[in-house]
CSV table of C-alpha atoms and ligand atoms in Angstrom, one decimal:
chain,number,residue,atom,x,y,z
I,18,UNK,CA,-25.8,50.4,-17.1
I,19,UNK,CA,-25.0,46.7,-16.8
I,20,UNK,CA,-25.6,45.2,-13.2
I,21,UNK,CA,-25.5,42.2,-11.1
I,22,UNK,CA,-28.1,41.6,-8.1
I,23,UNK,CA,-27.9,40.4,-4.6
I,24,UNK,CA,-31.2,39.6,-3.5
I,25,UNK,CA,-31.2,38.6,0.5
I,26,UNK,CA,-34.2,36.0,0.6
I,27,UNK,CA,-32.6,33.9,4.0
I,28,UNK,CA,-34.5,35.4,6.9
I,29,UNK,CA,-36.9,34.1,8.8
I,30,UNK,CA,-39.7,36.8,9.2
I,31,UNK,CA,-40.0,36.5,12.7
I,32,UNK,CA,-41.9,40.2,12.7
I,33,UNK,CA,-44.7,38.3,10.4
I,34,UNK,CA,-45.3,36.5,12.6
I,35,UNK,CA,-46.5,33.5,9.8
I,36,UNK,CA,-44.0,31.1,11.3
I,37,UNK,CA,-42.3,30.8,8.1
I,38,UNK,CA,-40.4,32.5,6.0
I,39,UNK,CA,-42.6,36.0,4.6
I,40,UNK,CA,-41.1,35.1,1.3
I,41,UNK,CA,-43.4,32.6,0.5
I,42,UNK,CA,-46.6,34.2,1.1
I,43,UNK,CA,-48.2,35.3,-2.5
I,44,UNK,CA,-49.5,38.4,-3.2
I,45,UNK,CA,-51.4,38.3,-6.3
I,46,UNK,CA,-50.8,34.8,-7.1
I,47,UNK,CA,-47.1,35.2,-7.1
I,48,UNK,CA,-44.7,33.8,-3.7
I,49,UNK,CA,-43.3,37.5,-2.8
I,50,UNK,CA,-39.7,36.7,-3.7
I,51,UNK,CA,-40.8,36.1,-6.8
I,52,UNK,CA,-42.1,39.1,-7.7
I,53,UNK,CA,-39.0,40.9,-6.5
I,54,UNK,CA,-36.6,38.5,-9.1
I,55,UNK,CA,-39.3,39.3,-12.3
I,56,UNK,CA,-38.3,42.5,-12.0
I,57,UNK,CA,-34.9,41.6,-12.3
I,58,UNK,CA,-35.5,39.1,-14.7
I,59,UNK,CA,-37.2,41.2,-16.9
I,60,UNK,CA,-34.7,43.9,-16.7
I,61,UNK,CA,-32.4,43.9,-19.9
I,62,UNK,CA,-29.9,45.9,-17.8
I,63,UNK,CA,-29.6,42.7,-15.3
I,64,UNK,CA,-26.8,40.4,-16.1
I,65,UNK,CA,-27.1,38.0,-12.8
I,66,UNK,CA,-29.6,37.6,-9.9
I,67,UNK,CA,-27.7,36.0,-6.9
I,68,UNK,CA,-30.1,35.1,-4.5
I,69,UNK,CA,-29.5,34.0,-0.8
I,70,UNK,CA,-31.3,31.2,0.9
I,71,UNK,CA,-31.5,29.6,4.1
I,72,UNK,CA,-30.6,26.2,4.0
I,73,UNK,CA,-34.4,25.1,5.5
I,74,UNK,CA,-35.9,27.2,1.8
I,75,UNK,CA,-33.3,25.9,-0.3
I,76,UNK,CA,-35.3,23.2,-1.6
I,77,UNK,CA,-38.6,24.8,-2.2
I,78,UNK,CA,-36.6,28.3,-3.3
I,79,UNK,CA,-35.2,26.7,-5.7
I,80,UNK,CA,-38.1,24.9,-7.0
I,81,UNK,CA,-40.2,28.1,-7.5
I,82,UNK,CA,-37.0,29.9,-9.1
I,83,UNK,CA,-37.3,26.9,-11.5
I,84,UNK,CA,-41.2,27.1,-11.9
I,85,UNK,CA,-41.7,30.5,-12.8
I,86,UNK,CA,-37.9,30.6,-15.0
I,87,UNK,CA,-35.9,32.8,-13.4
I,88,UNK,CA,-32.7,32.3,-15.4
I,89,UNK,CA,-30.9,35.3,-14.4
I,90,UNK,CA,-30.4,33.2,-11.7
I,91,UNK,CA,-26.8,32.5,-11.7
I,92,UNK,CA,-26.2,31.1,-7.8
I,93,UNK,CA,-28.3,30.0,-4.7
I,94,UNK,CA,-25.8,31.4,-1.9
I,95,UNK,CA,-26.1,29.9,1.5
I,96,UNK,CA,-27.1,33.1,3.9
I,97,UNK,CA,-26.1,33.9,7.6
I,98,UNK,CA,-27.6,34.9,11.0
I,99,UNK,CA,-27.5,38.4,9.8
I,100,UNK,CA,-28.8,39.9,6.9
I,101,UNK,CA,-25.3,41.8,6.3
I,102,UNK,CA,-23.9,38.2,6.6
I,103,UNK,CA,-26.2,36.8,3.6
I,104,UNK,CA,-25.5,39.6,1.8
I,105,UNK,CA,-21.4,39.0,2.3
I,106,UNK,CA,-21.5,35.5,1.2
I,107,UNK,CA,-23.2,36.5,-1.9
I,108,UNK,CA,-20.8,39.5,-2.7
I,109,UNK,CA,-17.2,37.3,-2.4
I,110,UNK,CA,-18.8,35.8,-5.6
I,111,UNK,CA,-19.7,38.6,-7.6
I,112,UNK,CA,-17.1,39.0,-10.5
I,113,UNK,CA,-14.6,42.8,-10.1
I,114,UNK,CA,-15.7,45.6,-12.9
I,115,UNK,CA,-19.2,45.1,-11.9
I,116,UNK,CA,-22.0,47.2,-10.7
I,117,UNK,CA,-23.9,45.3,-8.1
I,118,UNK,CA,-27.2,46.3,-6.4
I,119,UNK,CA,-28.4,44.7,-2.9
I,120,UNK,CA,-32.0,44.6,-2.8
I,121,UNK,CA,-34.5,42.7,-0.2
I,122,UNK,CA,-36.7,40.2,-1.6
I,123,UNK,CA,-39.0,41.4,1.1
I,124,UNK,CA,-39.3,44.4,-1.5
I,125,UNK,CA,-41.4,43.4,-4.0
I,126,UNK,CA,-43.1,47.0,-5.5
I,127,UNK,CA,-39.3,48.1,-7.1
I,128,UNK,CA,-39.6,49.0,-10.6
I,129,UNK,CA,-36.8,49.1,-13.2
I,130,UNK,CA,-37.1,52.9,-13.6
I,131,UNK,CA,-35.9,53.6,-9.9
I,132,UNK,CA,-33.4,50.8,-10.7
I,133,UNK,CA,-31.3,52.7,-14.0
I,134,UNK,CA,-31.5,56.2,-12.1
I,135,UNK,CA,-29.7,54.2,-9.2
I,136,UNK,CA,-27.5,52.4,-11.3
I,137,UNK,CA,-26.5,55.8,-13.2
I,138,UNK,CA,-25.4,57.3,-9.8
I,139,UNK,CA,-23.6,54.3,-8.7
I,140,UNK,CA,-21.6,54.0,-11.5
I,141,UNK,CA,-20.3,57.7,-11.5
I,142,UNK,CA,-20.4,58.4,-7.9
I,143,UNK,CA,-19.4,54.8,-6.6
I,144,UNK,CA,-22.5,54.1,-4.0
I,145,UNK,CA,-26.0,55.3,-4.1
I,146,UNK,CA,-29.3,54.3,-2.0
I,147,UNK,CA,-32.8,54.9,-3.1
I,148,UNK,CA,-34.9,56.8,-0.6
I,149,UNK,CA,-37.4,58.9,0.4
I,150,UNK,CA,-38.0,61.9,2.6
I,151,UNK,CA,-39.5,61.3,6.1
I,152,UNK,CA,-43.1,62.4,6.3
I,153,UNK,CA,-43.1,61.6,10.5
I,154,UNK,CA,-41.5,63.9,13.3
I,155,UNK,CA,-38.6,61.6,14.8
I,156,UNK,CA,-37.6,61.8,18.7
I,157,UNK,CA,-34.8,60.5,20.4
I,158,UNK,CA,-36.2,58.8,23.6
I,159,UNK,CA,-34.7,56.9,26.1
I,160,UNK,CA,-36.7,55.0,28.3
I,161,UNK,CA,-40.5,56.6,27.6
I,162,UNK,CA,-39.4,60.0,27.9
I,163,UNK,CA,-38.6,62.4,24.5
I,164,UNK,CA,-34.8,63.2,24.6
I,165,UNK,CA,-35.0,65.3,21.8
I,166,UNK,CA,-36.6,65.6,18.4
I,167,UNK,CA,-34.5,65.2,15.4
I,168,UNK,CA,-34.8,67.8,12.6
I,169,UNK,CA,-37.2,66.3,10.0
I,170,UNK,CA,-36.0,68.4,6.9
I,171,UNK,CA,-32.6,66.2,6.8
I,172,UNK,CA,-34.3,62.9,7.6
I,173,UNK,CA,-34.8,60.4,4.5
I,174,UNK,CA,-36.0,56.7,4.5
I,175,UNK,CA,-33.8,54.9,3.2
I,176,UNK,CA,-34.8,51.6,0.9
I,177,UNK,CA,-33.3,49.2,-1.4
I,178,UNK,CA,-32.0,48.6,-4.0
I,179,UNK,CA,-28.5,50.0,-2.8
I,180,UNK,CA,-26.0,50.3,-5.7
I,181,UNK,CA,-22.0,49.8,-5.5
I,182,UNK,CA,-19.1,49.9,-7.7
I,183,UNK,CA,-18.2,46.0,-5.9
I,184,UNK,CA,-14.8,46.8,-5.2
I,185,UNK,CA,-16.0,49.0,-3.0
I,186,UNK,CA,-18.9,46.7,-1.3
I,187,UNK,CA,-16.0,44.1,-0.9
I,188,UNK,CA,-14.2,46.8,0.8
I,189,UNK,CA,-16.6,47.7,3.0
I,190,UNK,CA,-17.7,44.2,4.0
I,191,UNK,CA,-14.0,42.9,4.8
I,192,UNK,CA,-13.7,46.6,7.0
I,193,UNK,CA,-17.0,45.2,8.8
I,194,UNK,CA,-15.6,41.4,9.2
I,195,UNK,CA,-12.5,43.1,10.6
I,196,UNK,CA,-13.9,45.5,13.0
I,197,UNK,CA,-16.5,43.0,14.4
I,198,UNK,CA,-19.0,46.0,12.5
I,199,UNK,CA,-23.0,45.0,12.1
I,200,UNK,CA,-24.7,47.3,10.1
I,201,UNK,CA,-28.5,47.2,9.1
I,202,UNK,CA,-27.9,48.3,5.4
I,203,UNK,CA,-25.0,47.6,3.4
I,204,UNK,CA,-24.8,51.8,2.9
I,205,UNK,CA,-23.6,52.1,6.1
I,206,UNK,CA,-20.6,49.8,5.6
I,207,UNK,CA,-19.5,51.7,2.7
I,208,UNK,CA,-19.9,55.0,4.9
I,209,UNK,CA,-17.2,54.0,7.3
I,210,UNK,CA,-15.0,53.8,4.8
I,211,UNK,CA,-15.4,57.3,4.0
I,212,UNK,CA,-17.0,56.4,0.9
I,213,UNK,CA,-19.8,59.3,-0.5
I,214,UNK,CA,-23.3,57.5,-0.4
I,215,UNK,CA,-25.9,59.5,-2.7
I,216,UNK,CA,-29.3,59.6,-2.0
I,217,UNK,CA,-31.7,58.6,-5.3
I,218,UNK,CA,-35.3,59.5,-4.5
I,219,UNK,CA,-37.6,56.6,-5.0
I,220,UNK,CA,-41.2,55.8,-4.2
I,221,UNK,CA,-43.2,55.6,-1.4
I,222,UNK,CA,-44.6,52.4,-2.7
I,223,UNK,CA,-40.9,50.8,-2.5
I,224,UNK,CA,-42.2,49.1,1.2
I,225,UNK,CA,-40.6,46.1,2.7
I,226,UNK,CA,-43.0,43.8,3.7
I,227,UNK,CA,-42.6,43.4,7.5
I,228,UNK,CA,-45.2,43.3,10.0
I,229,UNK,CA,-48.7,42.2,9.2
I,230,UNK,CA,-50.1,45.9,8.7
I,231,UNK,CA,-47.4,46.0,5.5
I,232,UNK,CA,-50.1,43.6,3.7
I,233,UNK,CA,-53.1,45.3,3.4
I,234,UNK,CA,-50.3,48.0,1.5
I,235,UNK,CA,-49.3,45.5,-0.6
I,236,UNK,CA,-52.7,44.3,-1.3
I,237,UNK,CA,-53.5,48.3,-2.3
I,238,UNK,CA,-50.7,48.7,-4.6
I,239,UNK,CA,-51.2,45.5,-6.5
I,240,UNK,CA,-54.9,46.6,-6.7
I,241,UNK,CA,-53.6,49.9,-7.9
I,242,UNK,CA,-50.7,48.3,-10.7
I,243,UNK,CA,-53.5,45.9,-11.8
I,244,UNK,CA,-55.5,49.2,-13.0
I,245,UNK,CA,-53.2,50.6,-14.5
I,246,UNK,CA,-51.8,47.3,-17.1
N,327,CTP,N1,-30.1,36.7,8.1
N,327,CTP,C1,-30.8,37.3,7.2
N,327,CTP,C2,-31.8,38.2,7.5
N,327,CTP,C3,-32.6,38.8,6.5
N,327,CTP,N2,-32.3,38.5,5.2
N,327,CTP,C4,-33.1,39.1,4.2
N,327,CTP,O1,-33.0,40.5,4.2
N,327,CTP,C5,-34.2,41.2,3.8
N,327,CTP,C6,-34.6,42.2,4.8
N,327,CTP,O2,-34.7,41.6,6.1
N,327,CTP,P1,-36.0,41.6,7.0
N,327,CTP,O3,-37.1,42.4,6.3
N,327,CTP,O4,-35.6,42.0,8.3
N,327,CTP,O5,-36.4,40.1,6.9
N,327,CTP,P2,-36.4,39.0,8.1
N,327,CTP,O6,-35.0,39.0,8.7
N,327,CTP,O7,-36.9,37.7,7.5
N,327,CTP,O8,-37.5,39.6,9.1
N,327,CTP,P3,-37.5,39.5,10.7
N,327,CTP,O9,-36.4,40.4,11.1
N,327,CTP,O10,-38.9,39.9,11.0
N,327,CTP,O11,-37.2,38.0,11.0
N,327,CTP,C7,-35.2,40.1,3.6
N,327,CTP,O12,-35.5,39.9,2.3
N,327,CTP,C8,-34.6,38.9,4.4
N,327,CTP,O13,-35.0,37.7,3.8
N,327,CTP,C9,-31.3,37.6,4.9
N,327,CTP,O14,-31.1,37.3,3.7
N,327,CTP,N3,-30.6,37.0,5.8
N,328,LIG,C1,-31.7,47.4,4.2
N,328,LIG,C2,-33.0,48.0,4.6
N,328,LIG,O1,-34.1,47.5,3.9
N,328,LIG,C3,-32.9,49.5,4.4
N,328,LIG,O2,-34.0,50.2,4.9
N,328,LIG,C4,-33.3,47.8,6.1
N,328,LIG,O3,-32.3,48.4,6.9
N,328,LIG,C5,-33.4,46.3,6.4
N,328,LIG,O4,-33.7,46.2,7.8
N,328,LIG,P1,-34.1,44.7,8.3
N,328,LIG,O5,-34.4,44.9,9.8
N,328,LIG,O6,-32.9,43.8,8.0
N,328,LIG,O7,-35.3,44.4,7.6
């Protein structure tokens, strides 16, 4: 199944803690963004990578996309303070009749066999996220204290890519601008429509790269990949 990609790239990593944007650092060689958008790119199923800067990465963002030839690469979109605002500016551009995924450049591990068993769902369903089960106990606490602990068996982790028919992404993004509405996945825009969101199980390995502990991960599964080409 055809798709176009969103890929917000405009934050600012403040968890990092690098003082620049996590994007850049290289894993392997490679900035991190860039390894997200060669999956992309090497995808015959992708028709368009739309990838969402800040105005301060523009210029060297667009220089790597250049150096390492990412031509699926159809727009540089300017992001917002939020991520759900990025991820708006990019999705008033993407054509109707279209499957489109949002997935974090800070997501680098995807792999184009998570990405068809999404797309699959998303184009007979409408919306589907990739996740996987919890494997902590989760509590409720207020304060320090334990309100209560949340039943684990119903609990999943929920990743990206996230995969819309885009009328119904537009939808849910105009419902959001309307009602003032901040989300922190675009799945839970599309939820308050009353939208059905399936879950796709992915892989543990699917990590956004975060806080500092995320990289010695990162550094294990490229170690691990590496072994197995
Ligand atoms: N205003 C924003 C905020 C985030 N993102 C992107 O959304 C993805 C997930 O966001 P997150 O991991 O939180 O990245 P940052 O916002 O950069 O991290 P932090 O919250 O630590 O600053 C990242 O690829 C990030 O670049 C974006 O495009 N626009
Ligand atoms: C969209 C997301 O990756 C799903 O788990 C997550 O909500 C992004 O959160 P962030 O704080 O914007 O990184």
């Amino acid at each position: 199944m055809a798709y176009e990609v969103i890929i917000p790239a405009a934050g600012q990593g403040k968890r990092m803690g690098l003082g620049k944007n996590k994007l850049f650092l290289e894993l392997d060689h490679l900035p991190v963004f860039i390894h997200t958008l060669i999956v992309f790119e090497n995808d015959p199923n992708c028709n368009g990578i739309w990838l969402v800067v800040s105005s301060d990465d523009k210029k060297q963002m667009n220089e790597l996309v250049k150096k390492y030839a990412i031509t699926k690469v159809t727009a540089l979109i300017e992001g917002g303070s939020e991520r759900q605002h990025s991820v708006y500016h990019a999705v008033k551009e993407i054509p109707d009749d279209t499957i489109v995924l949002v997935h974090d450049a800070a997501r680098p591990f995807i792999q184009t066999d998570q990405i068809a068993r999404l797309t699959k769902v998303a184009e007979e369903i409408g919306a589907a996220v990739l996740a996987v089960p919890i494997k902590d106990t989760v509590k409720k606490v207020d304060g320090d204290l334990v309100v209560e602990t949340v039943e684990r068996s119903s609990l999943w982790a929920i990743q990206t890519p996230q995969a819309f028919r885009i009328s119904i992404l537009k939808d849910a993004h105009e419902k959001a601008v309307v009602d003032t509405y901040i989300g922190t996945d675009d799945a839970s825009l599309v939820e308050r429509l009353g939208q059905a969101v399936h879950i796709v199980e992915g892989n543990y390995d699917n990590i956004k790269l975060t806080t500092p502990e995320d990289l010695y991960f990162a550094e294990a599964i490229v170690a691990k990949r590496r072994t197995k080409n």
